Amino acid sequence: MSHRPRIQHCPACGHPVTYRIPPEDNRERATCTGCGTIHYENPLNVVGTVPAWEDQVLLCRRNIEPRYGLWTLPAGFMELDETTADGAARETDEEAGARFEMLGLFAVLNVVRVGQVHLFYRARLLDTTFHPGPETIEARLFHEHEVPWDQLAFRTVRETLLRYFEDRRQGQFGLHCADIS
Amino acid sequence: MSHRPRIQHCPACGHPVTYRIPPEDNRERATCTGCGTIHYENPLNVVGTVPAWEDQVLLCRRNIEPRYGLWTLPAGFMELDETTADGAARETDEEAGARFEMLGLFAVLNVVRVGQVHLFYRARLLDTTFHPGPETIEARLFHEHEVPWDQLAFRTVRETLLRYFEDRRQGQFGLHCADIS
């Protein structure tokens, strides 16, 4: 989930770019020294789920960098040609190989430092058999008191899980927006 | 609010790219024929507000393409180094020159056809004096029955306004998620 590198060459024609503020703009943009095309760089969405079975939550142990070996909710970069919910479902299928029903949007977390917005949906697991893909060492269910809080891969996973268990105790799930420093 | 063009040349080294499916992936990616770097293309976020003064909503008449001359809620592409709410506030300042207080997230609308997610926040106007920027011909308040429904710039603006006025009638604002075909 690392940030996109800055542009060195024009994706349209291949000439070097220079960073300057275009007319009627107020930010430096990659501007082609050949064809003049201006290239914009914007935040990316990471989409995932909180897959639940009764009072347990499914976590996946990462088989890839970054954060190899640490635990995460199933999540990854949103792709073109899918909705945020489609992407969250796709990642849950790819990383956990779980059968589930998608529920509502639960968390929208801004991670400005890396130029990302993380969107987590709740999901209801339909059974407890998982077939994790190659990005996952192991997928298993955790009760709240079993969650490996010091072995979580991402701050957004921690913040989402904390809010999830809190809402579960209250008996009502809300939408949670937060900024992760 | 058009979609980003496909990559022709490597943003890292300038060599031509070819679209192929990388190992352990399942989608075609722009892959450099020179340095081998894989470049990912992902959806963009458009962030904006529903600025309200009592039972009226502020709309801006576009002074730019696309949809020159049509009416929109203040909104634009989210930038790096800002949160979704920061970006929505910035666009409201730039396009309407309004004084306002940001409220909660109101709509998350997927527009898969153009690879965008539109996020609208509610905002409470602090006065009715607007100083629209160069992207706006005119900024003014509309009661529901005055909204120029056939002169709105974007489908997401229409869907957001419909839900806003409906929630206002009900006396409670929720979070609305929808997919725009």
Coordinates of C-alpha atoms in Angstrom, one line a residue:
Chain A
M1 CA 0.0 0.0 0.0
S2 CA 2.8 2.4 -0.8
H3 CA 2.5 5.7 -2.5
R4 CA 2.8 6.2 -6.2
P5 CA 6.2 7.5 -7.3
R6 CA 6.4 11.0 -8.8
I7 CA 6.3 11.4 -12.6
Q8 CA 9.7 11.8 -14.3
H9 CA 8.6 11.4 -18.0
C10 CA 5.4 12.3 -19.9
P11 CA 3.1 9.3 -20.0
A12 CA 1.7 10.7 -23.3
C13 CA 4.9 11.3 -25.3
G14 CA 7.9 10.2 -23.1
H15 CA 9.7 13.5 -22.9
P16 CA 11.0 14.6 -19.5
V17 CA 8.5 16.6 -17.3
T18 CA 9.2 19.5 -15.1
Y19 CA 7.1 20.4 -12.0
R20 CA 5.6 23.9 -12.3
I21 CA 2.4 25.7 -11.5
P22 CA 0.2 25.8 -14.6
P23 CA -1.7 29.0 -15.5
E24 CA -4.9 29.3 -13.4
D25 CA -3.7 26.6 -11.0
N26 CA -2.1 26.9 -7.6
R27 CA -0.2 23.6 -7.3
E28 CA 2.9 22.3 -9.0
R29 CA 2.0 19.7 -11.7
A30 CA 4.1 17.4 -13.8
T31 CA 4.2 19.3 -17.1
C32 CA 5.8 17.8 -20.2
T33 CA 8.7 19.8 -21.7
G34 CA 7.8 18.2 -25.1
C35 CA 4.1 18.2 -25.7
G36 CA 3.1 20.4 -22.8
T37 CA 0.6 17.9 -21.3
I38 CA -0.2 18.4 -17.6
H39 CA -0.3 15.3 -15.5
Y40 CA -2.3 15.3 -12.3
E41 CA -1.5 13.1 -9.2
N42 CA -4.3 12.3 -6.9
P43 CA -5.0 10.1 -3.8
L44 CA -5.9 6.4 -4.2
N45 CA -8.7 4.4 -2.6
V46 CA -8.0 1.3 -0.6
V47 CA -11.2 -0.8 -0.2
G48 CA -11.8 -3.7 2.2
T49 CA -14.3 -5.4 4.5
V50 CA -14.8 -6.3 8.2
P51 CA -16.0 -9.9 7.6
A52 CA -17.9 -11.1 10.7
W53 CA -19.1 -14.4 11.9
E54 CA -21.3 -14.0 15.0
D55 CA -19.0 -12.1 17.5
Q56 CA -15.7 -12.9 15.6
V57 CA -13.9 -11.1 12.9
L58 CA -11.9 -12.5 10.0
L59 CA -8.3 -11.4 9.7
C60 CA -5.6 -12.4 7.2
R61 CA -1.9 -12.8 7.9
R62 CA 0.0 -11.1 5.1
N63 CA 2.2 -13.2 2.8
I64 CA 3.4 -10.1 0.9
E65 CA 5.3 -6.9 1.7
P66 CA 4.8 -4.4 3.1
R67 CA 4.1 -5.7 6.6
Y68 CA 4.8 -9.4 5.8
G69 CA 3.5 -11.7 8.5
L70 CA 1.3 -9.1 10.2
W71 CA -2.5 -9.3 10.3
T72 CA -4.9 -7.3 8.3
L73 CA -8.5 -7.0 7.3
P74 CA -8.9 -8.0 3.6
A75 CA -8.3 -4.8 1.6
G76 CA -6.4 -3.5 -1.4
F77 CA -6.3 -0.8 -4.0
M78 CA -9.6 -0.1 -5.8
E79 CA -9.4 -0.9 -9.5
L80 CA -11.0 0.8 -12.5
D81 CA -14.2 -0.8 -13.7
E82 CA -15.5 -1.5 -10.2
T83 CA -17.4 0.2 -7.4
T84 CA -15.9 0.7 -3.9
A85 CA -18.1 -2.2 -2.7
D86 CA -17.2 -4.4 -5.7
G87 CA -13.5 -3.8 -4.9
A88 CA -14.0 -4.5 -1.2
A89 CA -15.7 -7.8 -2.1
R90 CA -13.0 -8.7 -4.6
E91 CA -10.3 -8.2 -2.1
T92 CA -12.2 -10.3 0.5
D93 CA -12.5 -13.1 -2.1
E94 CA -8.9 -12.8 -3.2
E95 CA -7.3 -12.6 0.2
A96 CA -9.5 -14.7 2.4
G97 CA -11.4 -16.9 -0.1
A98 CA -14.5 -16.4 2.1
R99 CA -18.2 -16.7 1.3
F100 CA -20.0 -13.6 2.5
E101 CA -22.8 -11.1 2.1
M102 CA -21.8 -7.4 1.7
L103 CA -23.4 -5.0 4.2
G104 CA -23.1 -1.2 4.7
L105 CA -20.1 1.2 4.4
F106 CA -18.6 1.3 7.9
A107 CA -15.4 3.5 7.8
V108 CA -13.9 6.2 5.7
L109 CA -10.4 6.9 6.8
N110 CA -8.1 9.5 5.3
V111 CA -4.4 8.7 5.4
V112 CA -3.0 11.9 4.0
R113 CA 0.6 11.0 4.6
V114 CA 0.5 8.3 2.0
G115 CA -2.2 9.9 -0.2
Q116 CA -4.9 7.3 0.5
V117 CA -8.5 7.0 1.5
H118 CA -9.4 3.6 3.1
L119 CA -13.1 2.5 2.9
F120 CA -14.2 -0.5 4.9
Y121 CA -17.6 -2.2 4.5
R122 CA -19.1 -4.6 6.9
A123 CA -19.6 -8.1 5.6
R124 CA -21.5 -11.2 7.0
L125 CA -19.6 -14.5 6.6
L126 CA -21.9 -17.3 5.3
D127 CA -19.7 -20.1 6.7
T128 CA -16.3 -20.5 8.4
T129 CA -14.4 -22.2 5.6
F130 CA -11.7 -20.0 4.1
H131 CA -9.5 -20.5 1.0
P132 CA -7.0 -17.7 1.2
G133 CA -5.1 -16.7 -1.9
P134 CA -1.3 -16.4 -2.4
E135 CA -1.2 -13.0 -0.7
T136 CA -2.3 -14.6 2.6
I137 CA -0.4 -17.0 4.9
E138 CA -3.5 -17.7 7.0
A139 CA -7.0 -16.5 7.4
R140 CA -8.8 -17.1 10.7
L141 CA -11.5 -15.7 13.0
F142 CA -10.8 -13.7 16.2
H143 CA -12.9 -12.8 19.1
E144 CA -12.2 -9.3 20.3
H145 CA -10.0 -10.4 23.2
E146 CA -7.9 -12.6 20.8
V147 CA -7.1 -9.8 18.2
P148 CA -3.3 -9.5 17.8
W149 CA -3.4 -5.7 18.4
D150 CA 0.4 -5.4 18.4
Q151 CA 0.6 -7.5 15.2
L152 CA -1.8 -5.5 13.0
A153 CA -0.4 -4.5 9.6
F154 CA -2.0 -1.0 9.3
R155 CA -3.2 1.7 11.5
T156 CA -6.5 1.9 9.5
V157 CA -7.1 -1.8 10.3
R158 CA -6.7 -1.0 14.0
E159 CA -8.9 2.0 14.0
T160 CA -11.6 0.1 12.0
L161 CA -11.5 -2.9 14.4
L162 CA -11.7 -0.7 17.5
R163 CA -14.8 1.1 16.1
Y164 CA -16.3 -2.2 14.9
F165 CA -16.2 -3.9 18.3
E166 CA -17.4 -0.8 20.1
D167 CA -20.4 -0.5 17.8
R168 CA -21.1 -4.2 18.2
R169 CA -21.2 -3.7 22.0
Q170 CA -23.6 -0.8 21.5
G171 CA -25.8 -3.0 19.2
Q172 CA -25.7 -0.5 16.3
F173 CA -23.3 0.1 13.5
G174 CA -22.7 3.7 12.3
L175 CA -20.5 5.2 9.7
H176 CA -17.1 6.3 11.0
C177 CA -14.9 9.0 9.4
A178 CA -11.5 9.7 10.8
D179 CA -8.1 11.1 9.8
I180 CA -5.1 8.9 10.4
S181 CA -1.9 10.9 11.0
Chain B
M1 CA -14.3 15.7 -14.5
S2 CA -13.1 13.5 -17.4
H3 CA -11.2 10.3 -17.1
R4 CA -7.4 10.1 -17.1
P5 CA -5.9 9.1 -20.5
R6 CA -4.2 5.7 -20.8
I7 CA -0.5 5.6 -20.4
Q8 CA 1.6 5.5 -23.6
H9 CA 5.1 6.0 -22.1
C10 CA 6.8 5.0 -18.9
P11 CA 6.5 7.9 -16.3
A12 CA 9.7 6.6 -14.8
C13 CA 12.0 6.4 -17.8
G14 CA 10.1 7.5 -20.9
H15 CA 10.2 4.3 -22.9
P16 CA 7.0 3.1 -24.5
V17 CA 4.8 0.9 -22.4
T18 CA 2.8 -2.2 -23.4
Y19 CA -0.4 -3.4 -21.7
R20 CA 0.0 -6.9 -20.4
I21 CA -0.9 -9.0 -17.4
P22 CA 2.0 -9.1 -14.9
P23 CA 2.9 -12.4 -13.1
E24 CA 0.6 -13.0 -10.1
D25 CA -1.8 -10.4 -11.4
N26 CA -5.1 -10.7 -13.3
R27 CA -5.4 -7.4 -15.1
E28 CA -3.5 -5.7 -17.9
R29 CA -1.2 -3.1 -16.7
A30 CA 1.0 -0.5 -18.4
T31 CA 4.4 -2.2 -18.3
C32 CA 7.5 -0.4 -19.5
T33 CA 9.4 -2.1 -22.4
G34 CA 12.6 -0.4 -21.2
C35 CA 12.9 -0.5 -17.4
G36 CA 10.0 -3.0 -16.7
T37 CA 8.2 -0.8 -14.2
I38 CA 4.5 -1.6 -13.9
H39 CA 2.2 1.4 -13.7
Y40 CA -1.2 1.1 -12.1
E41 CA -4.3 3.2 -13.0
N42 CA -7.0 3.6 -10.4
P43 CA -10.2 5.5 -9.8
L44 CA -10.1 9.2 -8.7
N45 CA -12.1 10.8 -5.9
V46 CA -14.2 13.9 -6.6
V47 CA -15.1 15.7 -3.4
G48 CA -17.7 18.4 -2.7
T49 CA -20.3 19.8 -0.5
V50 CA -24.0 20.5 -0.2
P51 CA -23.9 24.0 1.2
A52 CA -27.2 24.9 2.9
W53 CA -28.7 28.1 4.2
E54 CA -31.9 27.3 6.0
D55 CA -34.0 25.4 3.4
Q56 CA -32.0 26.6 0.4
V57 CA -29.0 25.0 -1.2
L58 CA -26.0 26.8 -2.9
L59 CA -25.3 25.9 -6.6
C60 CA -22.6 27.2 -8.9
R61 CA -23.0 27.8 -12.6
R62 CA -20.0 26.4 -14.4
N63 CA -17.6 28.8 -16.2
I64 CA -15.5 25.9 -17.4
E65 CA -15.8 22.8 -19.6
P66 CA -17.2 20.2 -19.4
R67 CA -20.8 21.3 -18.9
Y68 CA -20.1 25.0 -19.3
G69 CA -23.1 27.0 -18.2
L70 CA -24.8 24.2 -16.2
W71 CA -25.3 24.2 -12.5
T72 CA -23.3 22.1 -10.0
L73 CA -22.7 21.6 -6.3
P74 CA -19.1 22.8 -5.5
A75 CA -16.9 19.8 -6.2
G76 CA -13.6 18.8 -7.8
F77 CA -10.8 16.3 -7.8
M78 CA -9.3 15.5 -4.4
E79 CA -5.7 16.5 -4.2
L80 CA -2.7 14.9 -2.5
D81 CA -1.9 16.4 0.9
E82 CA -5.6 16.8 1.9
T83 CA -8.4 14.8 3.4
T84 CA -11.7 14.2 1.6
A85 CA -13.3 16.8 3.9
D86 CA -10.3 19.2 3.3
G87 CA -10.8 18.9 -0.4
A88 CA -14.5 19.4 -0.3
A89 CA -14.0 22.5 1.8
R90 CA -11.3 23.8 -0.6
E91 CA -13.6 23.3 -3.7
T92 CA -16.4 25.1 -1.9
D93 CA -14.1 28.0 -1.1
E94 CA -12.7 28.1 -4.7
E95 CA -15.9 27.7 -6.6
A96 CA -18.4 29.5 -4.4
G97 CA -16.3 31.8 -2.2
A98 CA -18.6 30.9 0.6
R99 CA -18.2 31.1 4.4
F100 CA -19.4 27.8 5.9
E101 CA -19.0 25.1 8.5
M102 CA -18.3 21.5 7.4
L103 CA -20.8 18.9 8.6
G104 CA -20.9 15.1 8.0
L105 CA -20.3 12.9 5.0
F106 CA -23.6 12.7 3.1
A107 CA -23.1 10.8 -0.1
V108 CA -20.7 8.3 -1.6
L109 CA -21.5 7.8 -5.3
N110 CA -19.6 5.4 -7.5
V111 CA -19.4 6.4 -11.2
V112 CA -17.7 3.4 -12.6
R113 CA -18.0 4.5 -16.2
V114 CA -15.6 7.3 -15.7
G115 CA -13.5 5.7 -12.9
Q116 CA -14.6 8.1 -10.2
V117 CA -16.0 8.1 -6.6
H118 CA -17.9 11.2 -5.7
L119 CA -18.0 12.1 -2.0
F120 CA -20.3 14.9 -0.8
Y121 CA -20.3 16.5 2.7
R122 CA -23.1 18.6 4.1
A123 CA -22.0 22.2 4.9
R124 CA -23.8 25.0 6.8
L125 CA -23.4 28.4 5.2
L126 CA -22.6 31.2 7.7
D127 CA -23.9 34.0 5.6
T128 CA -25.3 34.6 2.1
T129 CA -22.5 36.6 0.6
F130 CA -20.6 34.6 -2.1
H131 CA -17.4 35.4 -3.9
P132 CA -17.2 32.8 -6.7
G133 CA -13.8 32.1 -8.3
P134 CA -13.0 32.1 -12.0
E135 CA -14.5 28.6 -12.5
T136 CA -18.0 29.9 -11.6
I137 CA -20.2 32.3 -13.6
E138 CA -22.7 32.7 -10.7
A139 CA -23.3 31.2 -7.3
R140 CA -26.8 31.5 -5.8
L141 CA -29.2 29.8 -3.4
F142 CA -32.1 27.7 -4.5
H143 CA -35.2 26.5 -2.8
E144 CA -36.1 22.9 -3.8
H145 CA -38.8 24.0 -6.2
E146 CA -36.4 26.5 -7.9
V147 CA -33.6 23.9 -8.6
P148 CA -32.8 23.8 -12.3
W149 CA -33.2 20.0 -12.5
D150 CA -32.8 20.0 -16.3
Q151 CA -29.7 22.2 -16.1
L152 CA -27.6 20.3 -13.7
A153 CA -24.0 19.5 -14.8
F154 CA -23.6 16.0 -13.3
R155 CA -25.8 13.0 -12.5
T156 CA -24.1 12.8 -9.1
V157 CA -25.2 16.4 -8.3
R158 CA -28.8 15.4 -9.2
E159 CA -28.7 12.3 -7.1
T160 CA -27.2 14.1 -4.1
L161 CA -29.7 16.9 -4.2
L162 CA -32.7 14.6 -4.5
R163 CA -31.5 12.7 -1.4
Y164 CA -30.6 15.9 0.4
F165 CA -34.1 17.5 0.1
E166 CA -35.7 14.1 0.9
D167 CA -33.7 13.8 4.1
R168 CA -34.4 17.4 5.0
R169 CA -38.1 16.7 4.7
Q170 CA -37.7 13.7 7.0
G171 CA -35.8 15.8 9.5
Q172 CA -32.7 13.5 9.5
F173 CA -29.7 13.3 7.4
G174 CA -28.2 9.8 6.6
L175 CA -25.3 8.5 4.6
H176 CA -26.3 7.7 1.0
C177 CA -24.3 5.2 -1.1
A178 CA -25.3 4.6 -4.7
D179 CA -23.9 3.5 -8.0
I180 CA -24.4 5.8 -11.0
S181 CA -24.6 4.0 -14.3

